[in-house]
Coordinates of C-alpha atoms in Angstrom, one line a residue:
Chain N
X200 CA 118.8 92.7 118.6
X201 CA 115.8 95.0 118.6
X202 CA 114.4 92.3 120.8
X203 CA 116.7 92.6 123.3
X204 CA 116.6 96.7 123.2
X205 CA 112.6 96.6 123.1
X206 CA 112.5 94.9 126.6
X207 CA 115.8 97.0 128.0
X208 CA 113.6 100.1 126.9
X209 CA 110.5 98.7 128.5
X210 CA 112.1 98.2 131.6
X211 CA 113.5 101.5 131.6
X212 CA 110.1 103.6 130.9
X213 CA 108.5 101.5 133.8
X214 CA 111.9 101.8 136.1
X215 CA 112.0 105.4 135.3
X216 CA 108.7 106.4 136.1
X217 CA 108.1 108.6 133.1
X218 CA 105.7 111.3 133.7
X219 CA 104.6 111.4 129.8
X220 CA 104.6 107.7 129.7
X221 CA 102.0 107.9 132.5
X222 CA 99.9 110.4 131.9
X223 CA 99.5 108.2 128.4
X224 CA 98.8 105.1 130.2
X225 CA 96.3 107.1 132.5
X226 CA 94.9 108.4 129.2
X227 CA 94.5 104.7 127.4
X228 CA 92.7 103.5 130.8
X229 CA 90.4 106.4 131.4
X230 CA 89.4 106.3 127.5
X231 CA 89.3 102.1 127.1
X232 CA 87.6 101.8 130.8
X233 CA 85.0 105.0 130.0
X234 CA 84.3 102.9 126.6
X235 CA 83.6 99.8 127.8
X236 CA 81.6 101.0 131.2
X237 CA 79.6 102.7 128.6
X238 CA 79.3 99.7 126.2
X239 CA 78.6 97.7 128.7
X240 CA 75.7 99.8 130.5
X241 CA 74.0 99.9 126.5
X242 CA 75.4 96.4 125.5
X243 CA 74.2 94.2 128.4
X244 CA 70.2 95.3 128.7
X245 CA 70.6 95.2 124.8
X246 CA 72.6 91.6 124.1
X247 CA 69.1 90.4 127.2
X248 CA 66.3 92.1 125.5
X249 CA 67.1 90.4 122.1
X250 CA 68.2 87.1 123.8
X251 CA 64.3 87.0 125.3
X252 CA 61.9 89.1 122.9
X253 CA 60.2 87.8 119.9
X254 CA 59.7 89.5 116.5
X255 CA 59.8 89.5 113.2
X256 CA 63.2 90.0 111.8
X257 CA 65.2 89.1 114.8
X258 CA 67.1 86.6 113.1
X259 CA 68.3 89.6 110.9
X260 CA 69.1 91.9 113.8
X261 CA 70.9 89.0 115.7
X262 CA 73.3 88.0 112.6
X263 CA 74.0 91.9 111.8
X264 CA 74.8 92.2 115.5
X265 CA 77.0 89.3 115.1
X266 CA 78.9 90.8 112.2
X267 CA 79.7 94.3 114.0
X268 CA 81.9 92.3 116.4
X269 CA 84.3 92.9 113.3
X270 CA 83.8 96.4 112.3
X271 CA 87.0 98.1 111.7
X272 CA 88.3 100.3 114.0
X273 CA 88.7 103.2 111.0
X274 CA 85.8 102.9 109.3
X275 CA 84.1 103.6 113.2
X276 CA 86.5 106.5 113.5
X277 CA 85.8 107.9 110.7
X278 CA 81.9 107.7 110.9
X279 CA 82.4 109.5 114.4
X280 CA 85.0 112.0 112.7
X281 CA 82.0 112.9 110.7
X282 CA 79.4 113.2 113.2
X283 CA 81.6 115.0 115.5
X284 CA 83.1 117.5 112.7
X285 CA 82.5 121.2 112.9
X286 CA 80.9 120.9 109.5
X287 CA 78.9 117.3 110.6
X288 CA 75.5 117.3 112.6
X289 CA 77.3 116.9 116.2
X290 CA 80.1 119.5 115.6
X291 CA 79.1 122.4 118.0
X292 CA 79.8 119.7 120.9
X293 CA 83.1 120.7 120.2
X294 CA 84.2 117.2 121.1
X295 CA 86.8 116.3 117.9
X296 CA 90.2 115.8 119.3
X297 CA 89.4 115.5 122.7
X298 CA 89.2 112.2 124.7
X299 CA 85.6 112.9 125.1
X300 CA 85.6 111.8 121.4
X301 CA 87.7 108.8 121.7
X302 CA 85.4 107.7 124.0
X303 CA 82.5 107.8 122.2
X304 CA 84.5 106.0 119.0
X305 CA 85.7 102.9 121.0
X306 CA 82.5 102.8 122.6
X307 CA 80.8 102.7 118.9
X308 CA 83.3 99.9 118.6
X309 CA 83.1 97.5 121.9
X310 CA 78.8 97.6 122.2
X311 CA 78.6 95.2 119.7
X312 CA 80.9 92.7 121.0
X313 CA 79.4 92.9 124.7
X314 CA 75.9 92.7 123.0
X315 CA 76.1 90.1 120.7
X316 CA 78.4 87.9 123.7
X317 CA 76.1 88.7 126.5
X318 CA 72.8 87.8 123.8
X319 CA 74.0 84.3 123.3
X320 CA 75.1 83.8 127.2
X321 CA 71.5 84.8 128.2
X322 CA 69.9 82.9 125.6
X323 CA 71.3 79.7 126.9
X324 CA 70.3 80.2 130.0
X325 CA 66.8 80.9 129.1
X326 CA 66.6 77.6 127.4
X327 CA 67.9 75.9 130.5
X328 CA 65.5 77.8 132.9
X329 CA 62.9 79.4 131.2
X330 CA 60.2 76.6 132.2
X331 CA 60.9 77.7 135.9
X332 CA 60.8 81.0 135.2
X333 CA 58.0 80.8 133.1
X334 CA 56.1 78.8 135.9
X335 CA 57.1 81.3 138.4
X336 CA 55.4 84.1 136.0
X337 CA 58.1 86.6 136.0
X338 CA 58.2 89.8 133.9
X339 CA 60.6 90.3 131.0
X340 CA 62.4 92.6 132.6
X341 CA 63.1 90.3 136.0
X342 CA 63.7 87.4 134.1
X343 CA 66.3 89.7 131.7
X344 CA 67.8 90.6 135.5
X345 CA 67.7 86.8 136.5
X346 CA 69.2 85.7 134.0
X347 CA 72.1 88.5 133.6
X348 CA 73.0 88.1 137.1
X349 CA 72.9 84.4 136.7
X350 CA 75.5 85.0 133.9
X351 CA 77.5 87.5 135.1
X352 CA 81.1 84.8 135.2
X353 CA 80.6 84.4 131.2
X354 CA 79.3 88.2 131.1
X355 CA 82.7 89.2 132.8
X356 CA 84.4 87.4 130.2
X357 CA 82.1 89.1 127.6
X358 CA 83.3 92.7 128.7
X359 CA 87.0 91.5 128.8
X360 CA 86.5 90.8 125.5
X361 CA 85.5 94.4 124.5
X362 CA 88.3 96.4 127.1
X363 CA 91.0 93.9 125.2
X364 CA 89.4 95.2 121.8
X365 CA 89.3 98.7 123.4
X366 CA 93.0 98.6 124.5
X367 CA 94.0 97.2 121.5
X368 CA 92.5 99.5 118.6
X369 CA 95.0 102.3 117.2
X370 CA 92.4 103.2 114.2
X371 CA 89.6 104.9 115.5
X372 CA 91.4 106.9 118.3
X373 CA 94.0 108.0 115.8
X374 CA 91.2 109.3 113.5
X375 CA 88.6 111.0 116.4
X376 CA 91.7 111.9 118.8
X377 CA 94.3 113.1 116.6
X378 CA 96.7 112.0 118.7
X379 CA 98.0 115.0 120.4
X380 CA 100.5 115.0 122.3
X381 CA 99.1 115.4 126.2
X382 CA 95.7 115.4 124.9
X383 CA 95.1 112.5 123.0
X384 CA 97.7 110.5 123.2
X385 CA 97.4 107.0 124.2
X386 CA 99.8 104.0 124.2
X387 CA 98.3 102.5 120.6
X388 CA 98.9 105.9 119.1
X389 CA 102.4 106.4 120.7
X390 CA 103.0 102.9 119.5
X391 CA 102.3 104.2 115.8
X392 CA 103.7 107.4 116.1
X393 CA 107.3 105.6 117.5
X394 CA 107.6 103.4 114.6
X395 CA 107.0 105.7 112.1
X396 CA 109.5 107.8 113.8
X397 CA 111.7 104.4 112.6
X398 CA 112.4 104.4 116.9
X399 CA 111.2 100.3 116.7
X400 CA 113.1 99.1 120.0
X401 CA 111.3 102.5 121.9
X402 CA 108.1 101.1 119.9
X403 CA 108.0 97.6 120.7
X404 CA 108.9 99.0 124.7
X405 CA 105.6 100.8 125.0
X406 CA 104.0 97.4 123.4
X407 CA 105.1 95.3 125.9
X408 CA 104.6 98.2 128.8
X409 CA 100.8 97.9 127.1
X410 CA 100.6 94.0 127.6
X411 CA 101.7 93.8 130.5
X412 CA 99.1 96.3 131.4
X413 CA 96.2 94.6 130.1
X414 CA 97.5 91.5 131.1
X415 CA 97.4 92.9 134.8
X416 CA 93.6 93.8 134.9
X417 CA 93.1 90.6 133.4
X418 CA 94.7 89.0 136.2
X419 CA 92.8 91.8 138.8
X420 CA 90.0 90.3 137.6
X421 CA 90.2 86.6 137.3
X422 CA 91.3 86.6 141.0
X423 CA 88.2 88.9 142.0
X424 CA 86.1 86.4 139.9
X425 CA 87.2 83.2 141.6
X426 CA 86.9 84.7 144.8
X427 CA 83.4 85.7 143.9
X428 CA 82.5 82.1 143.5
X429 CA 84.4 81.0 146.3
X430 CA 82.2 83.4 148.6
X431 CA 79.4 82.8 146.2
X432 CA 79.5 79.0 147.3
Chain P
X213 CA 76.4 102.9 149.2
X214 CA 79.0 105.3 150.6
X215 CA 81.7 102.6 150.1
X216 CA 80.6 103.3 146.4
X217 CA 80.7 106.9 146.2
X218 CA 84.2 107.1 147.7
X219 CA 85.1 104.7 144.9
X220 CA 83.7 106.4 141.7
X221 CA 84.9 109.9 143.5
X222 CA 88.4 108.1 143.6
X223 CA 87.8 106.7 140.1
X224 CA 87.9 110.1 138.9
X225 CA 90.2 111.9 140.5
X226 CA 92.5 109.7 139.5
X227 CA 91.4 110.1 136.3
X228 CA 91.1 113.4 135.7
X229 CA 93.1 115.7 133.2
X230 CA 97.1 115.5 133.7
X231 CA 96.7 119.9 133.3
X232 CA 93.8 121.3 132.5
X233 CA 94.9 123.9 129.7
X234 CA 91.7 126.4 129.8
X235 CA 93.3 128.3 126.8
X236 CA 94.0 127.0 123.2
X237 CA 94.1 126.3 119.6
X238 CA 94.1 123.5 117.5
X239 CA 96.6 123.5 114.2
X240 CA 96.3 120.7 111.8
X241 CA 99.7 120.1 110.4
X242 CA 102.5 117.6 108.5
X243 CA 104.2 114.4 110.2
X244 CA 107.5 116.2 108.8
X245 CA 106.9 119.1 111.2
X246 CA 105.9 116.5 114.3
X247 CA 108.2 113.8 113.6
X248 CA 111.2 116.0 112.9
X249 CA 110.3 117.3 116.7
X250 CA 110.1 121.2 115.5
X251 CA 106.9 121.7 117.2
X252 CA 108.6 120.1 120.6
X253 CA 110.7 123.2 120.1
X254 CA 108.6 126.2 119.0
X255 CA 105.5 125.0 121.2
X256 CA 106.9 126.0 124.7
X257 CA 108.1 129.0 123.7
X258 CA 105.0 130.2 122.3
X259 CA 103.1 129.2 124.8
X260 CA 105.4 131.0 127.6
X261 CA 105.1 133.8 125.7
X262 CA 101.5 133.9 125.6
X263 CA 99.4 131.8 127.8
X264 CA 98.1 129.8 124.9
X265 CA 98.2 126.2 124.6
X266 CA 98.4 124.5 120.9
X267 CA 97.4 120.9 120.0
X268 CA 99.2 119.9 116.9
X269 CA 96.8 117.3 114.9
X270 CA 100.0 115.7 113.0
X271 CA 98.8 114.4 109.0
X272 CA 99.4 114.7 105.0
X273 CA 99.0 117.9 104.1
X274 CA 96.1 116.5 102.5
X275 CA 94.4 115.9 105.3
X276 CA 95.5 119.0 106.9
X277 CA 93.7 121.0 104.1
X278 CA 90.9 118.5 104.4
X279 CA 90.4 119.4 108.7
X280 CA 91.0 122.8 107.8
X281 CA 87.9 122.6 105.4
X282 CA 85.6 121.2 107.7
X283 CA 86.5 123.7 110.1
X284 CA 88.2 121.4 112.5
X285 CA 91.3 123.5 113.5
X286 CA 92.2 126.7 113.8
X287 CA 95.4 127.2 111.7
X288 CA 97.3 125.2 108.9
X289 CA 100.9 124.9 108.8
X290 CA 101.7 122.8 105.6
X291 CA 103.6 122.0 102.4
X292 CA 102.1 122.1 99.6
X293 CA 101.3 125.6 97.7
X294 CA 99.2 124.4 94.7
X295 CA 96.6 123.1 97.5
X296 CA 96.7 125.9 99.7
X297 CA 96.6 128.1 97.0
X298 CA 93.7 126.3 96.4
X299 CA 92.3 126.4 99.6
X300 CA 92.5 130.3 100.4
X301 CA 90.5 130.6 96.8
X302 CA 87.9 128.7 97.9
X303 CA 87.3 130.6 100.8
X304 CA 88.3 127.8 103.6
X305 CA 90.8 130.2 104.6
X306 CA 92.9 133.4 104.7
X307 CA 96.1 135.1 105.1
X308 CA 98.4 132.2 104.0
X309 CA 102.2 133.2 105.2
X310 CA 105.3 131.8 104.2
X311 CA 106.7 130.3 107.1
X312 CA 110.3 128.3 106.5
X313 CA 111.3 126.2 103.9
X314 CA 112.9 122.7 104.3
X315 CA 114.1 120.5 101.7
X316 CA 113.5 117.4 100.4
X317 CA 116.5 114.6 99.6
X318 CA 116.3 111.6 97.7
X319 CA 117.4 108.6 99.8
X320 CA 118.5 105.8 98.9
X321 CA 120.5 101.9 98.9
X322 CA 124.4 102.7 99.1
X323 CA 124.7 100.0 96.4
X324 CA 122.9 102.7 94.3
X325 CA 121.9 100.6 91.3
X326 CA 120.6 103.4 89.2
X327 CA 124.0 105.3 89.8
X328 CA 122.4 108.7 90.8
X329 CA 125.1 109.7 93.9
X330 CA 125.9 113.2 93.8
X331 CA 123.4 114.5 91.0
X332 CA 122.2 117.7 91.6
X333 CA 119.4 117.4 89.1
X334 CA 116.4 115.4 90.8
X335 CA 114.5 115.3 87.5
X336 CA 117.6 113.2 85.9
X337 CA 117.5 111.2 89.1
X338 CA 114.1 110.1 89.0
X339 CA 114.7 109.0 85.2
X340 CA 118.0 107.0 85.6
X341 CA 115.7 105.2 88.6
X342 CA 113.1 104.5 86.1
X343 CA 115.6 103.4 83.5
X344 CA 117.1 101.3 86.0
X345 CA 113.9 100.1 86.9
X346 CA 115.3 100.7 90.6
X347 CA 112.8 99.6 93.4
X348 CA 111.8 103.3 94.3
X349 CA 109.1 103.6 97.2
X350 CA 106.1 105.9 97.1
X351 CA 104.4 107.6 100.0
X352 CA 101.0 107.6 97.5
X353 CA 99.0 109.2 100.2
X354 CA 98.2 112.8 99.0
X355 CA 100.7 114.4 101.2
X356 CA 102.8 117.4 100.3
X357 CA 105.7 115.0 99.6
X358 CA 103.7 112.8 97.7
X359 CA 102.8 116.1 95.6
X360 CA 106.5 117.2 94.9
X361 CA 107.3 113.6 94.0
X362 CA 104.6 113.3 91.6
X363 CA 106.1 116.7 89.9
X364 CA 109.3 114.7 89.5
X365 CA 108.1 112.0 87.9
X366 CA 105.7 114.2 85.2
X367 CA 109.2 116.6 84.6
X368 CA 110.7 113.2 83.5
X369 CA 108.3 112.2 81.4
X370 CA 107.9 108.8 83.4
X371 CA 104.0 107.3 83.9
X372 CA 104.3 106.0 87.2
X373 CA 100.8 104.3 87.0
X374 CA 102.2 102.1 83.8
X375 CA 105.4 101.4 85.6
X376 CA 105.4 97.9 86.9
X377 CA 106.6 96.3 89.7
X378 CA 109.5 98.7 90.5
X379 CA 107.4 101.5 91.6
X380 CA 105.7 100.9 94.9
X381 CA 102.7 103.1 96.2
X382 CA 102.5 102.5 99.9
X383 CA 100.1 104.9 101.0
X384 CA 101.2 105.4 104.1
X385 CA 103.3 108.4 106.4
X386 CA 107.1 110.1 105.8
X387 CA 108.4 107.2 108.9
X388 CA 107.2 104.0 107.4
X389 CA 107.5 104.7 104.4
X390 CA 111.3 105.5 105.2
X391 CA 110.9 101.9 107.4
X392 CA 109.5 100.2 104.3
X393 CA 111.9 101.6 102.1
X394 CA 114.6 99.9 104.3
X395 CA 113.5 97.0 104.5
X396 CA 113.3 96.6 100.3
X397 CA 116.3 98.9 99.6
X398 CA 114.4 100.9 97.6
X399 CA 115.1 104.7 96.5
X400 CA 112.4 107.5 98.6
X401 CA 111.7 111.3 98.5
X402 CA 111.5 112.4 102.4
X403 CA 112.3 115.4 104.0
X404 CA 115.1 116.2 105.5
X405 CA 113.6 116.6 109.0
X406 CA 112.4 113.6 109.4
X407 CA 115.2 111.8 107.9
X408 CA 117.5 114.0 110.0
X409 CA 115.3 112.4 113.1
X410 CA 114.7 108.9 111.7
X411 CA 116.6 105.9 113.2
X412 CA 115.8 102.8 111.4
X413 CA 118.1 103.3 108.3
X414 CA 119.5 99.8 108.0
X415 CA 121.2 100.4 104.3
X416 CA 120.0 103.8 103.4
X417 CA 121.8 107.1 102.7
X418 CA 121.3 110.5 101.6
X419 CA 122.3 110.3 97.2
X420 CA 120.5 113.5 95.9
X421 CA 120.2 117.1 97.5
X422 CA 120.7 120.5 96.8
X423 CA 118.5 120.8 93.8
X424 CA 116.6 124.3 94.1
X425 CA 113.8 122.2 92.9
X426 CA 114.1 119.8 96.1
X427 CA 113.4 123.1 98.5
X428 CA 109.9 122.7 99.7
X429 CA 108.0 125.8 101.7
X430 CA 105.8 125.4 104.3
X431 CA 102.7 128.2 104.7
X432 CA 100.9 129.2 107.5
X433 CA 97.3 129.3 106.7
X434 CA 94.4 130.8 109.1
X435 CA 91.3 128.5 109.2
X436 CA 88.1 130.7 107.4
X437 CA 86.5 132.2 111.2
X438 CA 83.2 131.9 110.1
X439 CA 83.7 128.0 111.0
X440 CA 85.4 128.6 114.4
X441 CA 84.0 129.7 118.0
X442 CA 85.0 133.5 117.9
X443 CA 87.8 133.2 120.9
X444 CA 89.7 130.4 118.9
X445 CA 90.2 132.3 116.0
X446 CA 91.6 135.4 117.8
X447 CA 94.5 133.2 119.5
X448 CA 94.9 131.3 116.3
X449 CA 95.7 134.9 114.9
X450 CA 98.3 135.6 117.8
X451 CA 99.8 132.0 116.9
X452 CA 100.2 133.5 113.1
X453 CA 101.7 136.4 113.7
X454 CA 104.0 135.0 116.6
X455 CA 104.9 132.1 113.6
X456 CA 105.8 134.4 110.9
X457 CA 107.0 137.4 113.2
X458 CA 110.5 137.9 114.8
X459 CA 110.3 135.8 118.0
X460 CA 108.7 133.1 115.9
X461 CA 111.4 133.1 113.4
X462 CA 114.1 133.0 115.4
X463 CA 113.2 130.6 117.2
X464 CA 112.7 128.1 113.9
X465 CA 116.3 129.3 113.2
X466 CA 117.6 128.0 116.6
X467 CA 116.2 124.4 116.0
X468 CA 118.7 121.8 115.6
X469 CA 118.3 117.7 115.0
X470 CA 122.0 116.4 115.6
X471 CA 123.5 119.5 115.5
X472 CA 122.2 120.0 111.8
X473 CA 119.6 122.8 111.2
X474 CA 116.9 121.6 108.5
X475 CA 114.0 124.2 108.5
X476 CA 114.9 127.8 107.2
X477 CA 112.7 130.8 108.2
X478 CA 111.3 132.2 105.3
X479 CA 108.2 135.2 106.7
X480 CA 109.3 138.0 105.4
X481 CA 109.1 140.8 108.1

């Protein structure tokens, strides 16, 4: 029954046009899209440099990297809760409860994904052409942009992987954002906030308005992909 | 190149703020005061009648106390005197105002195994629940509800943390707590408010009010200004004295859920 009311609701928010509902699906974007553009810019050069460097202890760094694919979203929120507290080292920012802050938080949260992904994509590439490039006598940082652009299919998949992490957290943004309504408020949070309200067919509406969502710039993608390679030959 | 410029400029206006509110404060509050939707009603009016915007950061009063400590909002609005009692001593803050009062109701199955319909003594319902051994759910999550339910329990001389299996700490907010509770027919302290606004009640009814000991104030607490940027605390002051002032008042007095009116202004003038 709440089934049936959940997608009656969902059609209705999207039929309707709902300002709130889409300044809060404008929020989610800028704040996912922001985190991952920025996790990305970090998480790419990063995931190269440790594919093709050598040094003592890289084993280490690559594992730990590995294992912050699964931080939780609170414990990240919280860290950045502290940091950007009045009373914690980045307070005068001024940046707690704002989406500046959410940012930053899902950010924290997606560079590790992209990193470690876009590590072990470039790393099996340089053991499939590093004699060329070797031979060829490349520097580190052209072979890094060799090899990234020669990935960039399984890096795209790689940074889909952090925006669906992004779009899917509710922990961190709750924590950092607050969740203020026509601030902060995103479609994870409104989620939360309408089941705890005990409103589960208004709740489950905003989910499926959320999937449909991400499923759609999955799909945006994928066809801009394949066309890519079509052109690309 | 310019292809790209038009892009990221289009990138961003589309992205940029809904409304750009240049003025305002934050107050850290209680889910009964958000949920309930008493803020939805008080905030336009206050800022109509002042130009000031205010972002309501909606949690336990625990946690309210907790951002108001680090200095991370501008004004409290909470439940719980002991702790902001405690709070004004220890210098985080200053000025705290009685505001309203709601109260709280015990909620439970309408089977109502540990017979406790109608009491008007919530000390003697909590101990037929325990004698019953009734599943009763906790919110265990330092809130001001959690607080006055924990004052229950020590009035009836029942130890909670020895009681097994019947007594369930959740740890979580008023709403799913009140959506656990459902879903294992279990007894629940919530307030009104929130019950008043909350829809998935599957088997549960209202079986204790009206104990004076059930009436739970809420205070409005200024943040300590040494921890705020100088213009925020001056507006949070306005919002204060709007709160507990005339205007203020009457406007908590015109708030209905359903036709019902749960919160009772309180400020003496």
């Amino acid at each position: 029954m709440d089934l049936v009311a959940a997608f009656t609701t969902a059609l209705g928010l999207v039929a309707g046009f709902d300002a709130e509902l889409l300044g809060i699906v404008r929020l989610s974007l800028l704040v996912s899209l922001s985190a991952v553009i920025l996790a990305a810019l970090v998480g790419l050069p990063l995931g190269a440099a440790l594919a093709l460097s050598r040094f003592p202890g890289r084993g280490a760094v690559v594992v730990l990297l590995n294992a912050f694919m699964g931080l939780p979203p609170v414990v990240v929120g919280l860290g950045v809760y502290i940091l950007l507290s009045r009373a914690g080292p980045l307070g005068p920012l001024g940046l707690l409860f704002t989406p500046g802050a959410m940012i930053l938080a899902q950010a924290v949260l997606v560079l590790p994904i992209i990193a470690a992904l876009s590590r072990q994509v470039v790393a099996d590439l340089w053991d499939e052409y590093g004699e060329q490039l070797r031979s060829l006598n490349a520097r580190p940082w052209q072979v890094a942009l060799t090899l990234l652009w020669d990935g960039r299919f399984s890096l795209v998949t790689a940074v889909l992987a952090g925006f669906g992490r992004a779009a899917a957290e509710v922990g961190a943004v709750m924590i950092v954002g607050g969740n203020i309504k026509g601030v902060t408020r995103t479609m994870t949070t409104a989620i939360a906030l309408e089941t705890s309200k005990g409103d589960l067919a208004l709740a489950l509406g905003l989910g499926l308005v959320l999937i449909a969502i991400i499923a759609a710039i999955n799909g945006a993608l994928f066809a801009l992909g394949s066309w890519a390679k079509r052109s690309a030959g | 190149m310019l292809r790209r410029m038009v892009l990221a400029a289009a990138l961003v206006l589309a992205f940029a703020p809904a409304r750009a509110e240049d003025r305002f404060i934050t107050i850290a509050s209680t889910t009964s005061t958000e949920q309930s939707g008493l803020f939805n009603h008080l905030l336009p009016l206050f800022t109509q009648a002042t130009g000031i915007g205010v972002r309501v950061v909606a949690v336990g009063t625990g946690q309210a106390l907790k951002i108001g400590q680090q200095g991370d909002a501008d004004a409290l609005l909470v439940h719980d005197r002991a702790g902001e009692d405690k709070f004004v001593a220890e210098g985080s803050g200053f000025d705290r105002r009685d505001v309203m009062y709601n109260d709280f109701v015990m909620v439970g199955p309408k089977a109502d195994p540990a017979k406790i319909t109608g009491l008007k003594d919530a000390t003697l319902a909590v101990s037929k629940i325990a004698a019953a051994k009734a599943p009763f759910a906790s919110r265990g999550d330092d809130s001001g509800t959690h607080r006055a339910e924990l004052r229950f329990w020590k009035a009836a001389g029942v130890d909670v943390k020895a009681a097994a299996g019947w007594y369930r700490e959740l740890g979580q907010g008023m709403g799913p707590t009140l959506n656990t509770a459902a879903a294992m027919n279990a007894y629940v302290l919530a307030d009104r408010g929130t019950w008043a606004n909350f829809k998935n009640r599957q088997d549960l009814t209202i079986v204790v009010h009206g104990d004076k000991a059930l009436f739970n104030p809420y205070g409005s607490i200024l943040v300590d200004t040494k921890k705020r940027p100088a213009d925020k605390a001056a507006d949070a002051k306005i919002w204060h004295n709007w709160l507990t002032g005339l205007k203020g008042q009457a406007a908590i007095e015109s708030f209905r859920i359903n036709g019902e009116q749960v919160f009772f202004p309180q400020a003496r003038q």
